[in-house]
C-alpha positions in Angstrom: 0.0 0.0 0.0 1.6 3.4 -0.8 1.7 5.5 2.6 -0.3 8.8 2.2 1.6 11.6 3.5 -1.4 14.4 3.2 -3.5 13.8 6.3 -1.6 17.3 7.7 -3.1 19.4 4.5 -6.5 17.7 4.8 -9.1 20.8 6.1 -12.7 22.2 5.6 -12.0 25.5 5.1 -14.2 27.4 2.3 -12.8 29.4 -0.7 -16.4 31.1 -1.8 -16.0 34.4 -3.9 -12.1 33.5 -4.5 -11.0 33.1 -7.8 -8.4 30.3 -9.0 -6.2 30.0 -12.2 -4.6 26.2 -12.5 -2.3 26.1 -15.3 -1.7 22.3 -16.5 -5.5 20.8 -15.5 -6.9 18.6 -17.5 -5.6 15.3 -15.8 -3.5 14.1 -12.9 -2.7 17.1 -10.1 -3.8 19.9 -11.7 -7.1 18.3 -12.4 -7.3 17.2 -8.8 -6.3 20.7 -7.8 -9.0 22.3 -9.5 -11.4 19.8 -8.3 -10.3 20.3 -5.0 -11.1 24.1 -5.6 -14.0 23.8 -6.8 -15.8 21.9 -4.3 -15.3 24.1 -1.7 -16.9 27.1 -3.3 -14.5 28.8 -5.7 -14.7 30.3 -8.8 -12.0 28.3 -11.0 -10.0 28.5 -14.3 -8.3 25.4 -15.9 -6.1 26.7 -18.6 -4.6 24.2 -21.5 -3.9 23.3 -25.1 -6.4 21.2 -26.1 -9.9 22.9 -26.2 -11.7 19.2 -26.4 -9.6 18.0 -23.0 -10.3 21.3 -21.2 -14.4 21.3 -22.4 -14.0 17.5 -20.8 -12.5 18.4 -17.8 -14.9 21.4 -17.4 -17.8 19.0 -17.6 -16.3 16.3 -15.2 -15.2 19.2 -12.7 -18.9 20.9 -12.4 -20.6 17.0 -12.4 -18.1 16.5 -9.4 -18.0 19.7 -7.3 -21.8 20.3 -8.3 -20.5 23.5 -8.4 -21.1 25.8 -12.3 -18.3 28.3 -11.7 -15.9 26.6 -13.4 -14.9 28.2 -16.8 -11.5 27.2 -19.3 -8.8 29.3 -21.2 -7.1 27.9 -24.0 -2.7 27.9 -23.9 0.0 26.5 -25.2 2.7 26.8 -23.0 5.2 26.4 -26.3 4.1 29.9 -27.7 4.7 33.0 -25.4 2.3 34.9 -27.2 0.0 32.4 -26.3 0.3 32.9 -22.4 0.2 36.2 -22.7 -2.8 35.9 -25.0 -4.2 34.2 -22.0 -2.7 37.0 -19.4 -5.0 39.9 -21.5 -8.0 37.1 -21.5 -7.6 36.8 -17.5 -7.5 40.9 -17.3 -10.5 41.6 -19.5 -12.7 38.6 -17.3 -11.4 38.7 -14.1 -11.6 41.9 -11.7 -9.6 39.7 -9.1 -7.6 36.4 -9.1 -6.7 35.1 -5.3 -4.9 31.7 -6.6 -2.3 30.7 -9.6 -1.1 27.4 -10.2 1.6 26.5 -11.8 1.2 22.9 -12.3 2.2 23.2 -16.4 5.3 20.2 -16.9 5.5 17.3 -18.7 8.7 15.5 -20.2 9.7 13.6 -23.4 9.8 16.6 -25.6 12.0 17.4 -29.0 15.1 18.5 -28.0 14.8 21.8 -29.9 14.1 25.1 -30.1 10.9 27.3 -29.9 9.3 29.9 -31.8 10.3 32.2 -29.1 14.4 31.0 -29.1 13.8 29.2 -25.9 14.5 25.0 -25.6 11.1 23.7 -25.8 11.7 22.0 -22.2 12.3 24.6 -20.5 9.8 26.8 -22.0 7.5 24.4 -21.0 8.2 23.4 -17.4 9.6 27.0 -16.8 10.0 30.2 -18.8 6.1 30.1 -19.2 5.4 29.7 -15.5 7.4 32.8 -14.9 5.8 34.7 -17.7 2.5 34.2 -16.1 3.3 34.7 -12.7 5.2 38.1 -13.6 2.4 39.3 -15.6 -0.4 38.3 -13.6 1.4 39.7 -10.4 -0.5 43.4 -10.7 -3.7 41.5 -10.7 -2.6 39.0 -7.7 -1.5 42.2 -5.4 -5.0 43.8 -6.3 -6.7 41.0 -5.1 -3.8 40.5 -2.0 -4.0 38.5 -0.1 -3.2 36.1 -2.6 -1.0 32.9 -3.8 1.2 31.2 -6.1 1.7 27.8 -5.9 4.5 26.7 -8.4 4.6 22.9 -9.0 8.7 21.4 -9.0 10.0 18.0 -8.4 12.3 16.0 -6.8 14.4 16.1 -9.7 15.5 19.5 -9.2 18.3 17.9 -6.9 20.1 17.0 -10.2 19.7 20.2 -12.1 21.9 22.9 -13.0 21.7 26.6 -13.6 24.3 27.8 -16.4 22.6 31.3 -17.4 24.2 31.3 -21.0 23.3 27.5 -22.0 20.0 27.1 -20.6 18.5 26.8 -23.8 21.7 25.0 -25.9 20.0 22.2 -28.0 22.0 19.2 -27.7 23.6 19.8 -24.0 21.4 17.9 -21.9 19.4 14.6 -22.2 16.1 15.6 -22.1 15.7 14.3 -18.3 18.3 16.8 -17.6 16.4 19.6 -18.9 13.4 19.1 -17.0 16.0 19.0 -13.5 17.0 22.0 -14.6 13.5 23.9 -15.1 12.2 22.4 -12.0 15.7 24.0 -10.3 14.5 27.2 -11.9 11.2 27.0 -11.0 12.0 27.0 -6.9 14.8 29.4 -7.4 12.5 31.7 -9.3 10.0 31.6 -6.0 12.6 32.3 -3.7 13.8 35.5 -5.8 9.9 36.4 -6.5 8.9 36.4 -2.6 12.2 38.8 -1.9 10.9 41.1 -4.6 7.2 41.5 -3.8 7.5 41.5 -0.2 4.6 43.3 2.1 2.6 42.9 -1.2 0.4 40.6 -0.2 1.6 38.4 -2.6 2.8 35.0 -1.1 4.8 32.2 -3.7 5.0 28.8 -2.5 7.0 25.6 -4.6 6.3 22.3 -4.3 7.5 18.9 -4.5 4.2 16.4 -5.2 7.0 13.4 -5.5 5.6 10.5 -7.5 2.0 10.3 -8.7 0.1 7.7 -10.4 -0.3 9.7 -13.5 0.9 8.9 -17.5 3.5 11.5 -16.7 6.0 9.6 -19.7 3.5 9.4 -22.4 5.1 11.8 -24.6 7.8 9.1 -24.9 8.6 7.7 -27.8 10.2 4.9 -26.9 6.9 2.7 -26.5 9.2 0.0 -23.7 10.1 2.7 -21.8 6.9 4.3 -21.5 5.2 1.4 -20.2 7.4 0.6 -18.1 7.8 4.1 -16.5 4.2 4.6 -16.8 3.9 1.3 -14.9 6.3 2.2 -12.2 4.5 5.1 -11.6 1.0 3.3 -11.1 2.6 1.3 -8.9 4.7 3.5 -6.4 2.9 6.7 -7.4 0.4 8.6 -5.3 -2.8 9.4 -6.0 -3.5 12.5 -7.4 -6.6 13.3 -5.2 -3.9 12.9 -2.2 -1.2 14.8 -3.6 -3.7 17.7 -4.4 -4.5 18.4 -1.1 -0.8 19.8 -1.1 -1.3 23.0 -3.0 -4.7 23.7 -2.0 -3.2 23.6 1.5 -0.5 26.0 0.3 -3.8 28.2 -1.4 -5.7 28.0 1.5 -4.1 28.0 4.8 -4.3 30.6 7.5 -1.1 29.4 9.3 0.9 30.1 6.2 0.4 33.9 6.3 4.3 34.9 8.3 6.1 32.3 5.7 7.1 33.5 2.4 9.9 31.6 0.3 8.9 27.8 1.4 9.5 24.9 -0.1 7.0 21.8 0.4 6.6 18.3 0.3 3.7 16.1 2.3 2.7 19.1 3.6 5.4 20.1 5.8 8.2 22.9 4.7 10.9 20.3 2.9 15.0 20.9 2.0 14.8 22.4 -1.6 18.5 22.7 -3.0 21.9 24.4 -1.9 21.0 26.8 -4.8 18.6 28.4 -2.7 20.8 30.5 -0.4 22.8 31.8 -3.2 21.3 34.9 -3.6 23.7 36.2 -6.5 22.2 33.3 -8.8 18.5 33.8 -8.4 18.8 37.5 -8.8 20.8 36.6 -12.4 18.6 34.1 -12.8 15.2 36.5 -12.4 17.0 39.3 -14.7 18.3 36.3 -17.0 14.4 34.9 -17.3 13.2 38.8 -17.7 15.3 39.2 -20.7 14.6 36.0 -22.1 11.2 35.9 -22.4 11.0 39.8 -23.9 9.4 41.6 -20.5 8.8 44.5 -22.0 8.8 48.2 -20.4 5.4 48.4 -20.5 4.9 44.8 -19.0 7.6 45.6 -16.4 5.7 46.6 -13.1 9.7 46.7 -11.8 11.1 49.4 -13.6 
């Protein structure tokens, strides 16, 4: 029997007239998480690519929660243009947003090059969670007290940050590019919560660990995708579980006096020796600005 872990996240409390974004929700955690939402009051957003996935998962999320205010916003995570096509949607709908997940990742990608310049794996599990956070951030301080919740993994503990190759086709196998954007992604937090401080604004990362999910179906190796699919419904989590994690981190009163946590099983949990070295996450914030075209008008900084 896998050992659940969650018991310490489990809670009744209500999230009526709060609004939440989950990036990444048409299966698995962010699915979950949005369920999660959902049936304790709130108004939630699943964003994703595929419009016949997130109409699904719309329909399964209101016959679940029995609750209608559950609405979906098309993205592809590949195309910056895209999230910030999203980012204007979110503006024009939404006079407040209380919750953002970041739960966008996935593994088993080209080893290439996007539209935008950027490796396609670390747009993905990344570059594009930053881009939405920092854009969304004037929206998230007008609605303070608010939270982000930014999904990472274990794997972080074998990434790297080299600011000037984070995007070199060819440098990494494509496991290693993944440990490296989920390295990003808590270092990111950390610099975030320094930089919005007394906003109201509170960023969380997370570690869910292993969940029974098809995490490896975009291999194409068919072997190998069985048999770490198979691994994974056998020493993974549930995803109902594991979701209790960052609604815990969205939701929790206790949580208010801690700003740059790291979590796993809902405790606070050792993220990386990265994370006191405050010379690379401020590089790596201006690094990610300049990468992903912030403009002056975008830049609520400057």
């Amino acid at each position: 029997m896998v050992r659940d872990d969650f018991s310490k996240c489990d809670s009744n409390v209500r999230l009526d007239g709060k609004v939440a974004l989950v990036a990444g929700a048409t299966s698995g955690l962010g699915f979950e998480t949005a369920k999660n939402f959902a049936s304790r009051g709130a108004k939630v957003i699943i964003a994703s690519r595929n419009p016949e996935k997130l109409e699904k998962a719309r329909i399964d999320l209101v016959k679940s929660s029995k609750n209608e205010n559950i609405y979906t916003k098309q993205v592809n995570f590949e195309s910056l243009s895209s999230i910030r096509n999203l980012v204007r949607e979110t503006y024009l709908s939404e006079p407040a947003l209380d919750i953002l997940v970041n739960n966008v990742g996935t593994i088993g990608l080209e080893d290439k090059l996007t539209v935008d310049g950027l490796h396609v794996m670390m747009q993905v599990n990344y570059f594009g969670a930053f881009l939405l956070t920092f854009l969304l951030f004037p929206l998230l301080k007008a609605s303070a007290p608010s939270r982000v919740i930014n999904v990472s993994s274990s794997g972080l503990l074998l990434g790297d940050i080299n600011l000037e190759h984070m995007n070199d086709v060819g440098r990494y196998f494509d496991f290693g590019f993944y440990c490296n954007a989920k390295l990003a992604v808590v270092l990111f937090s950390i610099e975030m919560n320094k930089r919005v401080k007394d906003s109201g604004v509170q960023v969380f990362s997370m570690d869910p660990g292993l969940i029974k999910t098809k995490f490896f179906r975009n291999y194409d190796d068919g072997f190998w995708k069985t048999v770490l699919n198979g691994a994974l419904a056998i020493f993974g989590r549930p995803a109902h579980r594991v979701a209790t994690l960052p609604v815990y981190l969205a939701s929790d009163s206790k949580l208010d006096s801690l700003n740059s946590r790291h979590f796993r099983d809902c405790v606070s949990f050792y993220s990386t020796w990265y994370a006191n070295d405050t010379v690379l996450t401020k590089r790596l914030w201006k690094k990610s600005k300049e990468l992903v075209k912030i403009t002056p008008t975008e830049d609520w900084e400057s």
